[in-house]
mmCIF file of N, CA and C in Angstrom:
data_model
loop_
_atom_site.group_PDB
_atom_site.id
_atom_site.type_symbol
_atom_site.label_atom_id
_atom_site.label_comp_id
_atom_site.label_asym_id
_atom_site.label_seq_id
_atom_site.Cartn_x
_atom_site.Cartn_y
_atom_site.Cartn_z
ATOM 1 N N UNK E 521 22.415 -41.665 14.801
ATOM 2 C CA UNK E 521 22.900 -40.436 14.196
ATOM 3 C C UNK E 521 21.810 -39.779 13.351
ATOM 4 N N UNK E 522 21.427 -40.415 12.455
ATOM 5 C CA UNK E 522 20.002 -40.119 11.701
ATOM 6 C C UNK E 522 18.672 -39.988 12.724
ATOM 7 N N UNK E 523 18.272 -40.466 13.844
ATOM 8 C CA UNK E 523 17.339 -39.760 14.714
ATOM 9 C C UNK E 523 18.021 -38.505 15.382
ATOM 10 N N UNK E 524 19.214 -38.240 15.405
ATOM 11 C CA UNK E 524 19.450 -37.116 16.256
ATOM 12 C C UNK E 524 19.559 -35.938 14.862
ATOM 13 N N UNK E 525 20.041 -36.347 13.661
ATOM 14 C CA UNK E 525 19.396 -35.164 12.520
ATOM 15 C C UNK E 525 18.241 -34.807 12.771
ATOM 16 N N UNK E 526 17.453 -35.766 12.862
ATOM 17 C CA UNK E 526 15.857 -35.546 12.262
ATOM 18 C C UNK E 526 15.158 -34.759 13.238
ATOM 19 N N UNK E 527 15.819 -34.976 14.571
ATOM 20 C CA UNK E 527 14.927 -34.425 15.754
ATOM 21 C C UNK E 527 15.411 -33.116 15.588
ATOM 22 N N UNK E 528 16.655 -32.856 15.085
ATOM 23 C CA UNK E 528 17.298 -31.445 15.188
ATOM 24 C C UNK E 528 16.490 -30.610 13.866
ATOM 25 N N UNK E 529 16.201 -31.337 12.883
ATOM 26 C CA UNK E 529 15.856 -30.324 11.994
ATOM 27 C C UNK E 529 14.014 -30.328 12.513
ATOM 28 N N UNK E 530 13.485 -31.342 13.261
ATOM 29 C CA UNK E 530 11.995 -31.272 13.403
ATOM 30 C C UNK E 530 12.111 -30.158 14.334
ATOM 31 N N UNK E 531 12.827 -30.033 15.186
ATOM 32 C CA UNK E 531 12.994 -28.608 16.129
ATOM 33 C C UNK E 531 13.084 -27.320 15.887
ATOM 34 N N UNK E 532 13.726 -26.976 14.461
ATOM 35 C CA UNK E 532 14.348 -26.032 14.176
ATOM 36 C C UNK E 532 12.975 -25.600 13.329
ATOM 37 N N UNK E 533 12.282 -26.604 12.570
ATOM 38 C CA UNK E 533 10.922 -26.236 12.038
ATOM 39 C C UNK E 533 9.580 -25.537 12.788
ATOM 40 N N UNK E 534 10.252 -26.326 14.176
ATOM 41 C CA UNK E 534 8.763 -25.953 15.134
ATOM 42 C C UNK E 534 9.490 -24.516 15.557
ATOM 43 N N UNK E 535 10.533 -24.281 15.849
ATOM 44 C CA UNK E 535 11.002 -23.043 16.004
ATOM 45 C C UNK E 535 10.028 -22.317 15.162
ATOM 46 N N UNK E 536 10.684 -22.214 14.012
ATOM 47 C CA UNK E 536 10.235 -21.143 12.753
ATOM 48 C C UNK E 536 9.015 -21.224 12.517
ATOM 49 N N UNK E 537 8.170 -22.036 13.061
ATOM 50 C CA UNK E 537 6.573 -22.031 12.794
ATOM 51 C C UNK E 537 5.942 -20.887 13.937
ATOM 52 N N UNK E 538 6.849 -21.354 14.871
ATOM 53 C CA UNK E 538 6.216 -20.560 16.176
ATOM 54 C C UNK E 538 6.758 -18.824 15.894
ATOM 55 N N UNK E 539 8.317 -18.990 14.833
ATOM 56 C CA UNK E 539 8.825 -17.458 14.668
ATOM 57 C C UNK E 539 7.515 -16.978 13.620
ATOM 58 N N UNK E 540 7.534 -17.488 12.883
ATOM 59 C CA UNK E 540 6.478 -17.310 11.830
ATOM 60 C C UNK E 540 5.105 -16.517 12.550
ATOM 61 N N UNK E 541 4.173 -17.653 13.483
ATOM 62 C CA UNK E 541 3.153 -17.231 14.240
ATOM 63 C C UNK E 541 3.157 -15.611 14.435
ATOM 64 N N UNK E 542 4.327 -15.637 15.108
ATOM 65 C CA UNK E 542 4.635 -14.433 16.228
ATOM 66 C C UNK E 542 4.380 -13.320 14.634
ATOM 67 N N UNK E 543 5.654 -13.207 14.041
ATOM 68 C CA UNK E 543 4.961 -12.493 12.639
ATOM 69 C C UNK E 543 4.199 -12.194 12.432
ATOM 70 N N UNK E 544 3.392 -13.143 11.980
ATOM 71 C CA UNK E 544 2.088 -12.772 11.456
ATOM 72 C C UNK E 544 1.051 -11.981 12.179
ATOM 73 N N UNK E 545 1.338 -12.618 13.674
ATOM 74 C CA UNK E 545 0.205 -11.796 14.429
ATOM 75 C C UNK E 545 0.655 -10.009 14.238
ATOM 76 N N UNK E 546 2.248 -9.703 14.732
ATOM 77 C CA UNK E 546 2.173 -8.512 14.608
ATOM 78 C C UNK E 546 2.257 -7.846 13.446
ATOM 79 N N UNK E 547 2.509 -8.562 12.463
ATOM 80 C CA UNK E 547 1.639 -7.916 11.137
ATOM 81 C C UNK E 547 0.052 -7.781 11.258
ATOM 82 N N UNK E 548 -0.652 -8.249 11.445
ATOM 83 C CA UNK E 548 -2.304 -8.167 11.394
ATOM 84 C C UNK E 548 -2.015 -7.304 12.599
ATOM 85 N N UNK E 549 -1.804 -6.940 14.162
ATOM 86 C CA UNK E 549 -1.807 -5.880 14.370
ATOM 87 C C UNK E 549 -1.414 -4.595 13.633
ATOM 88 N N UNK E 550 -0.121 -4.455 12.988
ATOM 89 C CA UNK E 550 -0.019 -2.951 11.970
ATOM 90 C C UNK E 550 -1.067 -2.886 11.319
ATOM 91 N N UNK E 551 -1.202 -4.003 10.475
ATOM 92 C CA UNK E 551 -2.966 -3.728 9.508
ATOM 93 C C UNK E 551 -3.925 -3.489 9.908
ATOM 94 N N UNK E 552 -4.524 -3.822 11.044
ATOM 95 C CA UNK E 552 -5.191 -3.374 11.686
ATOM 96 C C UNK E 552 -5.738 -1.190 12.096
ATOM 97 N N UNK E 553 -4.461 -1.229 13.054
ATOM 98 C CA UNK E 553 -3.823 -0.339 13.063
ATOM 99 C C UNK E 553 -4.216 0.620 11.919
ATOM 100 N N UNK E 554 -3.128 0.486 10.508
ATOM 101 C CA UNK E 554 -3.437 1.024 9.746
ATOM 102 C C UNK E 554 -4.513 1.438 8.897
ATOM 103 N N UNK E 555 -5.669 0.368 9.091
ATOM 104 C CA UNK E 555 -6.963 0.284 8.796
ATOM 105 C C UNK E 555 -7.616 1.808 9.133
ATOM 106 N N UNK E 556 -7.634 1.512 10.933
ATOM 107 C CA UNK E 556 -8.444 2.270 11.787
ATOM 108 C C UNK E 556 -7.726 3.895 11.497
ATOM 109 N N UNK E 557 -6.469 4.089 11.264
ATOM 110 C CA UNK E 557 -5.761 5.433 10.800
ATOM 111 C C UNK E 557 -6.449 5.849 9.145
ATOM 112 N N UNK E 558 -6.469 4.807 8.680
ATOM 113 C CA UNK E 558 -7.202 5.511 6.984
ATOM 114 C C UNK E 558 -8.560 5.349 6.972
ATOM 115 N N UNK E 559 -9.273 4.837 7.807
ATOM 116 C CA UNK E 559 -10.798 5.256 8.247
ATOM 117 C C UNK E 559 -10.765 6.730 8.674
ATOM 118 N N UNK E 560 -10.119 7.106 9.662
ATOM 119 C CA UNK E 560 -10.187 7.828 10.139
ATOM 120 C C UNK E 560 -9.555 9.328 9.686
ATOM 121 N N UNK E 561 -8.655 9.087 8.604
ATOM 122 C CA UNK E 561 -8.353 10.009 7.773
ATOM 123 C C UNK E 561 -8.944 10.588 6.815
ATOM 124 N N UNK E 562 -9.777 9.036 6.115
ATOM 125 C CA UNK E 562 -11.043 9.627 5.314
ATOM 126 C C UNK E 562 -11.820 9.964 5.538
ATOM 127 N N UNK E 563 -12.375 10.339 7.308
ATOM 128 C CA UNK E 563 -13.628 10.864 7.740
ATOM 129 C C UNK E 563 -13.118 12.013 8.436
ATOM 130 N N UNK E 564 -12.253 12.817 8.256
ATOM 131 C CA UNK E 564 -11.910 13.854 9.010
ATOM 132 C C UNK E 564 -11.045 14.814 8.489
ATOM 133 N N UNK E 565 -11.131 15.814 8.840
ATOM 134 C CA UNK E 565 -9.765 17.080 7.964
ATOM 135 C C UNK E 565 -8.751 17.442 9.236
ATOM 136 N N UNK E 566 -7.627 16.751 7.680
ATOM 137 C CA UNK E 566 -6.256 16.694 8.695
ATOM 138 C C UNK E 566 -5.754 17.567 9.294
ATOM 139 N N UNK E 567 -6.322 19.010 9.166
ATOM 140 C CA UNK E 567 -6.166 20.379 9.716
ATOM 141 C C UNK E 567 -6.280 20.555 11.140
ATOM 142 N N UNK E 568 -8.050 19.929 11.263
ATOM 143 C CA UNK E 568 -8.861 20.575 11.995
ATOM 144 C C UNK E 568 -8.819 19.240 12.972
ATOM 145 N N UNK E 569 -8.990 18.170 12.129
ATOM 146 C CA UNK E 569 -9.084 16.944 12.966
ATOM 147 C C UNK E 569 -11.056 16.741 13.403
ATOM 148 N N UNK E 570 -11.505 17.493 12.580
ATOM 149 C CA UNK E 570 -12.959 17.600 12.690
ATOM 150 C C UNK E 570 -13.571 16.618 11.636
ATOM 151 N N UNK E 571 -14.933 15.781 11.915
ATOM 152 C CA UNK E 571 -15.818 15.203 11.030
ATOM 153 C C UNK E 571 -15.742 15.898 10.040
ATOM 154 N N UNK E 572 -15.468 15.290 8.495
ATOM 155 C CA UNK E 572 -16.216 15.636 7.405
ATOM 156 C C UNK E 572 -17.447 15.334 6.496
ATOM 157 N N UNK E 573 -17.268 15.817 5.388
ATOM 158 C CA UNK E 573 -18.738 15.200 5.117
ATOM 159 C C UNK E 573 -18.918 13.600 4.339
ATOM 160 N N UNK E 574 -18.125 13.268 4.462
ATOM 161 C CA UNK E 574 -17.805 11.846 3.740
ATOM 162 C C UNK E 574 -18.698 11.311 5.088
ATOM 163 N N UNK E 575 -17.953 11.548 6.467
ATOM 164 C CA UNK E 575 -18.921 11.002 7.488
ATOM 165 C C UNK E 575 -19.855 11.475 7.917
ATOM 166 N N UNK E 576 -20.334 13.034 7.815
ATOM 167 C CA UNK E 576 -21.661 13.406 7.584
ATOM 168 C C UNK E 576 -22.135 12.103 6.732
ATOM 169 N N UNK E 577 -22.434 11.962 5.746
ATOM 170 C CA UNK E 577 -23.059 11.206 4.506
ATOM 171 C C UNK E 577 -23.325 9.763 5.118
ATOM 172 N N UNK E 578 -22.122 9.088 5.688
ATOM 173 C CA UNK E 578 -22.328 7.679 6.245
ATOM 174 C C UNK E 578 -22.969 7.548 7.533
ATOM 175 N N UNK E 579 -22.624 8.530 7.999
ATOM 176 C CA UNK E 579 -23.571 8.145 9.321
ATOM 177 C C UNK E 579 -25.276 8.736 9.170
ATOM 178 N N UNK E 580 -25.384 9.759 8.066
ATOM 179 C CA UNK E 580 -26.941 9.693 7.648
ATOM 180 C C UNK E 580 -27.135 8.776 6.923
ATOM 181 N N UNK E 581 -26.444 7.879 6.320
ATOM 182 C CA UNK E 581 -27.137 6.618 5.777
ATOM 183 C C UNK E 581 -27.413 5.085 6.650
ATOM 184 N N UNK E 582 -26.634 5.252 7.929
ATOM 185 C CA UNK E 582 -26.523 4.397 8.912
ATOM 186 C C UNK E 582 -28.076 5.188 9.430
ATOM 187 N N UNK E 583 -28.230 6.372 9.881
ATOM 188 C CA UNK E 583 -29.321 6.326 10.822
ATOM 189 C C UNK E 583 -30.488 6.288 9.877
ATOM 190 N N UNK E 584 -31.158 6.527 8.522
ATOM 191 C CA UNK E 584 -31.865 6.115 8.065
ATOM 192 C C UNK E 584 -31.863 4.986 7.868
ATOM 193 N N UNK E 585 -31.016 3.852 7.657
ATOM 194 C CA UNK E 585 -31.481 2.480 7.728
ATOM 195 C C UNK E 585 -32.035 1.852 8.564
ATOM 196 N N UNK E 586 -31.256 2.330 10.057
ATOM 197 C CA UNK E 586 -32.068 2.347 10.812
ATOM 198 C C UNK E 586 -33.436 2.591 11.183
ATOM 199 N N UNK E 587 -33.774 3.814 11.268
ATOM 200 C CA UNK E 587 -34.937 4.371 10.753
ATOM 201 C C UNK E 587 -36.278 3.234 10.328
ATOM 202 N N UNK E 588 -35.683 3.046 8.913
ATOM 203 C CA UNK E 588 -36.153 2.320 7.776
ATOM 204 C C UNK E 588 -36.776 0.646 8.624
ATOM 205 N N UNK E 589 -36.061 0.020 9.405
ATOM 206 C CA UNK E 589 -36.102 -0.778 10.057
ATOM 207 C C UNK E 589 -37.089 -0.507 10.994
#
């Protein structure tokens, strides 16, 4: 009786580890996600949907390092 508890609650754990897994991954997809949307919000006008100068600025500091190299 006590091995058939134990196996039932060791089951119900591996369940929820594996529900858990699943979670987490599609959380780190939204974050992700959301990452690449507020990159991309801060380098662009929400109007126009055009480069601004925040990314003017970073990508001339990317190609002079380059450069520099």
């Amino acid at each position: 009786m006590e091995a058939t508890v134990a196996g039932v609650v060791l089951v119900l754990v591996l369940v929820r580890q594996v529900v858990t897994l699943l979670e987490n991954a599609a959380l780190l997809d939204r974050l992700s996600a959301s990452q690449v949307e507020l990159s991309h919000r801060a380098h662009h006008d929400p109007l126009t949907g055009l480069a601004n100068r925040a990314l003017f600025s970073a990508r001339l500091e990317e190609a002079i390092d380059r450069h520099r190299r």
